[in-house]
Short mmCIF file of C-alpha atoms and ligand atoms in Angstrom, two decimals:
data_model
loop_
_atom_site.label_atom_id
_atom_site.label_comp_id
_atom_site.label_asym_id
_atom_site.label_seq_id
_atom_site.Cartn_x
_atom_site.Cartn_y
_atom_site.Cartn_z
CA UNK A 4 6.00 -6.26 4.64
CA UNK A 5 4.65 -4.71 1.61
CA UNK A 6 5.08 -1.25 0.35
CA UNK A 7 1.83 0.12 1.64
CA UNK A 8 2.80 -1.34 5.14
CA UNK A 9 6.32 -0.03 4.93
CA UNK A 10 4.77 3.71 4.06
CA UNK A 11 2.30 3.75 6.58
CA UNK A 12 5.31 2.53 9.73
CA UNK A 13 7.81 4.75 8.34
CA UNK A 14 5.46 8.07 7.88
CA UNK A 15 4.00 7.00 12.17
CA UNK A 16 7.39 6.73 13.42
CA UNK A 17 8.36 10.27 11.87
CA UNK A 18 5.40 12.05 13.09
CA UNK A 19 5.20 13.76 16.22
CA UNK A 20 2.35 12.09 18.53
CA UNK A 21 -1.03 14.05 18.57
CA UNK A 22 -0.64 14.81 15.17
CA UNK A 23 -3.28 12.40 12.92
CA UNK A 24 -2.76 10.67 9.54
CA UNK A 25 -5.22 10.21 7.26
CA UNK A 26 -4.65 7.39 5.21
CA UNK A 27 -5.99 8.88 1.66
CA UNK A 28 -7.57 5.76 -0.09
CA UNK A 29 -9.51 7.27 -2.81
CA UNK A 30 -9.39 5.54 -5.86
CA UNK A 31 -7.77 2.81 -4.54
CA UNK A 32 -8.87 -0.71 -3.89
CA UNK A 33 -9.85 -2.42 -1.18
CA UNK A 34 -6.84 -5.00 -1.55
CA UNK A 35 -4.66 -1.85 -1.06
CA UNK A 36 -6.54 -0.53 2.04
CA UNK A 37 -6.34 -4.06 3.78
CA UNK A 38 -2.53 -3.87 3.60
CA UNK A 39 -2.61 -0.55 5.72
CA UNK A 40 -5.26 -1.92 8.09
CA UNK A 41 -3.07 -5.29 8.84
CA UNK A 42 -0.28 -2.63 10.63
CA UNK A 43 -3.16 -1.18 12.40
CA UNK A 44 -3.56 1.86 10.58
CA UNK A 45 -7.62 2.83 11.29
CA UNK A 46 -8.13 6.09 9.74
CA UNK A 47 -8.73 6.89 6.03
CA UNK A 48 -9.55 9.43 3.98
CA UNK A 49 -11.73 9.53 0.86
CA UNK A 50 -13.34 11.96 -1.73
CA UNK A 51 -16.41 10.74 -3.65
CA UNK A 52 -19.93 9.51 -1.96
CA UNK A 53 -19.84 6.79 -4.65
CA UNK A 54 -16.42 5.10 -3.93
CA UNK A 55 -17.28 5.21 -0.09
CA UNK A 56 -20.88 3.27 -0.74
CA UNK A 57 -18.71 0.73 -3.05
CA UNK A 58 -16.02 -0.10 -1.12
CA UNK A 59 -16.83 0.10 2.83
CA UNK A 60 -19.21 -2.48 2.69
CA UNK A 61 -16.34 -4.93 1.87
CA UNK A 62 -13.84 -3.64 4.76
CA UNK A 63 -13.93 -4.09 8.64
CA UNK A 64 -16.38 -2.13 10.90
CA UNK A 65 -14.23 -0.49 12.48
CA UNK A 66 -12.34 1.78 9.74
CA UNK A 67 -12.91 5.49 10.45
CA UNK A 68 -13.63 7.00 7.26
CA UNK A 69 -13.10 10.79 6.69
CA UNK A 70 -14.98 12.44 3.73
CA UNK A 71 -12.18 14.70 2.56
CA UNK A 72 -13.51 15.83 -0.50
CA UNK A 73 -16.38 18.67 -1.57
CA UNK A 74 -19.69 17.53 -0.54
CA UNK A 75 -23.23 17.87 -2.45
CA UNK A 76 -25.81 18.12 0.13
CA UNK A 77 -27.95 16.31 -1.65
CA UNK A 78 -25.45 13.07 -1.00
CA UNK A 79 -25.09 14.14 2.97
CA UNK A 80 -27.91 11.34 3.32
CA UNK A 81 -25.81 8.80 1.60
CA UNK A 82 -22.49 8.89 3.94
CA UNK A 83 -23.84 10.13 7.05
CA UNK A 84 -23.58 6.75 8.64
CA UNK A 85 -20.50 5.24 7.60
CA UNK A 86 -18.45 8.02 7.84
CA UNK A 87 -16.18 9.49 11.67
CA UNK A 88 -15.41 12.96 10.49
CA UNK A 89 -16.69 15.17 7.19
CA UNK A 90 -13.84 17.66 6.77
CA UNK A 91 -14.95 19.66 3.86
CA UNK A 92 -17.53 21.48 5.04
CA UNK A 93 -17.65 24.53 2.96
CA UNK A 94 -21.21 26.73 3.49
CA UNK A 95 -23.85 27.26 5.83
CA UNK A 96 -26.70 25.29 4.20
CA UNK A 97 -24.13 21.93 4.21
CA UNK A 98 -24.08 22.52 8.02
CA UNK A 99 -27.73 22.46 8.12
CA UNK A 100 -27.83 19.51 6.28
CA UNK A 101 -25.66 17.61 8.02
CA UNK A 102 -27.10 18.54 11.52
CA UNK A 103 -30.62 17.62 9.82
CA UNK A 104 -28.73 14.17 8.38
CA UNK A 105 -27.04 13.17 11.52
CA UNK A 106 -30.35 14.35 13.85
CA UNK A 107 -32.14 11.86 12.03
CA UNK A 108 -30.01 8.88 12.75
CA UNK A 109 -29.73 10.53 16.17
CA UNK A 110 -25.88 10.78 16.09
CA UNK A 111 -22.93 13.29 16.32
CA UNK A 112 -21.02 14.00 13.22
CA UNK A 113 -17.50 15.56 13.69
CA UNK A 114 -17.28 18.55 11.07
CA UNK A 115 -14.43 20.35 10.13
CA UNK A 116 -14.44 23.85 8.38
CA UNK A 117 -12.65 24.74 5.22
CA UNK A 118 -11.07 27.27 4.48
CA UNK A 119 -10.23 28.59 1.08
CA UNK A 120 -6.34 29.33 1.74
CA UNK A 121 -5.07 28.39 -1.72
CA UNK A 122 -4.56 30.82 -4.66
CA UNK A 123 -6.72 28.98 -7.07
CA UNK A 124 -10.34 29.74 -7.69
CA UNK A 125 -11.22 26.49 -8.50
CA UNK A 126 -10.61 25.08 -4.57
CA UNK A 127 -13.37 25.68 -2.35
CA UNK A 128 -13.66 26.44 1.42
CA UNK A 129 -15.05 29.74 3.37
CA UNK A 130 -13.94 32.84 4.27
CA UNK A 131 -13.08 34.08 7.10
CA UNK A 132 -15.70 36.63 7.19
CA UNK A 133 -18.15 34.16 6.49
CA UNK A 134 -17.49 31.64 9.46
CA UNK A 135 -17.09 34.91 11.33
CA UNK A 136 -21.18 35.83 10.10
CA UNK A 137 -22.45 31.81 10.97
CA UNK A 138 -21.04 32.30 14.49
CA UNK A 139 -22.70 35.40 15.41
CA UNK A 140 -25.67 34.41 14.28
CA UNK A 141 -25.87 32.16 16.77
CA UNK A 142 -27.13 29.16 14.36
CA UNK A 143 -24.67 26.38 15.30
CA UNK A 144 -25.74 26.64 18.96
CA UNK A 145 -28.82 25.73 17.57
CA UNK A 146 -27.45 22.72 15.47
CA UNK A 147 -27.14 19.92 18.54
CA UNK A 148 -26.20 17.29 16.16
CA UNK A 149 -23.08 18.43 14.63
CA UNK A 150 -19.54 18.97 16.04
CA UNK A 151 -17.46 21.90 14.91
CA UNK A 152 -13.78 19.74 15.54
CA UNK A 153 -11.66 22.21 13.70
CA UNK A 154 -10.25 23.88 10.64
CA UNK A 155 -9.30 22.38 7.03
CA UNK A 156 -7.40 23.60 4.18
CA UNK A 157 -5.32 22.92 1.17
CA UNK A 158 -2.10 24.75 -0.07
CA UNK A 159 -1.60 26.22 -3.75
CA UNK A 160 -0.52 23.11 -6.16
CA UNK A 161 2.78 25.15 -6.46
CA UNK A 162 6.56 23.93 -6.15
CA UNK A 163 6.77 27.28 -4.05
CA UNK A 164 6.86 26.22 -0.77
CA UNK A 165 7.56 29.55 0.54
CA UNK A 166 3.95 30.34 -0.95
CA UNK A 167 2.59 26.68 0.40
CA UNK A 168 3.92 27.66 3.65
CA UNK A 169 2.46 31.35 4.16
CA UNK A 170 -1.35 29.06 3.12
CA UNK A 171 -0.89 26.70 6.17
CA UNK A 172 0.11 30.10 8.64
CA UNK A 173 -2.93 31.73 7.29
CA UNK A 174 -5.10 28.54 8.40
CA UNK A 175 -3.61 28.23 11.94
CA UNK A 176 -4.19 32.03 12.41
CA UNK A 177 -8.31 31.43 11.13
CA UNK A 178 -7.91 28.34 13.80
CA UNK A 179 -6.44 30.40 16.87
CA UNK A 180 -8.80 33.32 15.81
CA UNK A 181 -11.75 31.28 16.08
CA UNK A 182 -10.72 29.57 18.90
CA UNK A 183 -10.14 32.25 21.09
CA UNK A 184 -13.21 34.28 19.66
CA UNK A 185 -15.92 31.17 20.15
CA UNK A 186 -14.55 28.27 21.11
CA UNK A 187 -11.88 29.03 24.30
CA UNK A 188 -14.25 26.72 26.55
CA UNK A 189 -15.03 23.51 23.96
CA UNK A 190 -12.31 21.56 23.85
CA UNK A 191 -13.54 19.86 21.05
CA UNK A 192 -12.16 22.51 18.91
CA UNK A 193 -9.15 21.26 18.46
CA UNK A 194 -7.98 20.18 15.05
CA UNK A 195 -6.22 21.71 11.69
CA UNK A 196 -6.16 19.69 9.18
CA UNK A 197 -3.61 20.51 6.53
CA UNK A 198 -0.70 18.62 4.67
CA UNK A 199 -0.48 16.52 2.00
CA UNK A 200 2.20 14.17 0.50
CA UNK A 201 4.29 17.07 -1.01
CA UNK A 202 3.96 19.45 2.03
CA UNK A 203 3.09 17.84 5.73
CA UNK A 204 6.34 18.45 7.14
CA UNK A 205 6.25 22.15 6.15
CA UNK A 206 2.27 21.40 7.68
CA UNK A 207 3.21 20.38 10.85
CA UNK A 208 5.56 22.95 11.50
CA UNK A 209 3.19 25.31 10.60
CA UNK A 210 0.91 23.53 13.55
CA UNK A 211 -0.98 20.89 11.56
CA UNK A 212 -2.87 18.60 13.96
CA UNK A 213 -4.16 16.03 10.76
CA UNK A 214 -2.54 14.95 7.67
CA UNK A 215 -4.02 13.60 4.81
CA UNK A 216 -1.69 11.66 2.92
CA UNK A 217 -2.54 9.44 0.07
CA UNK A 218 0.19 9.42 -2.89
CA UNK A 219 3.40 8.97 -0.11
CA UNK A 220 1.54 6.04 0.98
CA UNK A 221 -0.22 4.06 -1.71
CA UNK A 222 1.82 5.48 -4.66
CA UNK A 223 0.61 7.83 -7.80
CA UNK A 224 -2.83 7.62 -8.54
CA UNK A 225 -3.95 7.35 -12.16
CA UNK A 226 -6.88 9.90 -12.34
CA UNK A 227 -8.32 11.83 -10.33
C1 PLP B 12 -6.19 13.60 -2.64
C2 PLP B 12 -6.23 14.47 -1.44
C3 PLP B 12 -5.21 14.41 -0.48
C4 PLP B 12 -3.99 13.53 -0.58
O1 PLP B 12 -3.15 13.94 -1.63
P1 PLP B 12 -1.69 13.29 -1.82
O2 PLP B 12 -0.95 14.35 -2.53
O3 PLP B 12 -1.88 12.06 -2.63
O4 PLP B 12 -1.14 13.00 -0.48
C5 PLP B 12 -5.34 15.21 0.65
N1 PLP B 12 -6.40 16.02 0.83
C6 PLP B 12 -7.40 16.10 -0.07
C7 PLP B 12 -8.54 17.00 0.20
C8 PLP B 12 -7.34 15.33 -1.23
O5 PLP B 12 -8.34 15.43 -2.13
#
């Protein structure tokens, strides 16, 4: 086996079941995606609208793709299809879109809700107040084609894992807020995504449901 097969069995077998890994295959090539979906790996993760048109084409039906990255809703159009889950769902109007997108090619699309956790201004995601406001105004009962699966976040880029640690509790508490506050009868509300290569172990303790891991499994990435 090759080193992307070898990373993908190890990181399974030290996972506890019913938690998710997200295979994070941006920037990488197809070649390299292949050699995870030979050990049966299904689900991966990318960032960009254009790498997903490129490269999915060229790979087996059924891959589940998850759009991890910050979404223009002006490219919801572009994915909608070809894409299981859109994590990164970071305002009101991308809802809109999305349930608008997905109502046109009369499907479902499983969103996720970020939430700014980290320190840095430049990562996005909602507040809490702000989910808090698009509940109770009663739009996403409205939106029939959209899925509200769960929460999403990413830590501080920080060697302080004390710091990355106190991020992930603040995400499970949004989670278990919401949860009990909207969602205690849809069981469909059920994920938090958080943890990367540096920090899912700290994640799952910290009750991560879905990690996204790309670096652990297909090595360093050159940019972005
Ligand atoms: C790139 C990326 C990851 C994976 O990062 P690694 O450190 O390589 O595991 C996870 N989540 C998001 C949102 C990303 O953009």
């Amino acid at each position: 086996m090759n080193d992307i097969a070898l990373n993908i069995e190890h990181l399974k077998s030290s996972i506890p079941e019913g938690v998710t890994l997200v295979a994070v295959s941006k920037t990488k090539a197809v070649e390299d995606i292949m050699e995870a979906y030979r050990v049966g790996h299904r689900i991966f993760g990318e960032n960009r609208v254009q790498e997903i048109i490129e490269k999915y084409p060229l790979l087996p039906d059924d891959l589940r793709i998850h759009m991890i990255g910050h979404l223009q809703t002006n490219k919801v159009k572009y994915i909608i299809d070809r894409v299981k889950m859109i994590e990164g769902v970071d305002s009101a109007r991308l809802l809109g879109i999305i349930n608008r997108e997905a109502e046109k090619r009369d499907l479902v699309m499983d969103v996720l809700l970020q939430f700014h956790i980290a320190e840095e201004e430049t990562k996005y995601g909602f507040a809490l107040e702000e989910v808090q406001e698009i509940q109770e105004n009663g739009i996403l009962d409205e939106y029939q084609n959209i899925c509200i699966r769960g929460v999403m976040g990413m830590a501080t880029f920080t060697d302080d894992l004390d710091q990355v640690r106190k991020e992930f509790k603040a995400l499970k508490r949004y989670f278990d807020f919401l949860r009990n506050k909207y969602y205690s009868d849809i069981d469909t509300f059920n994920q938090v995504s958080m943890g990367m290569s540096g920090d899912f172990r700290i994640a799952i303790e910290e009750g991560s449901t879905m990690i996204r891991v790309g670096s652990a499994i297909f090595g360093p990435r050159i940019k972005h």
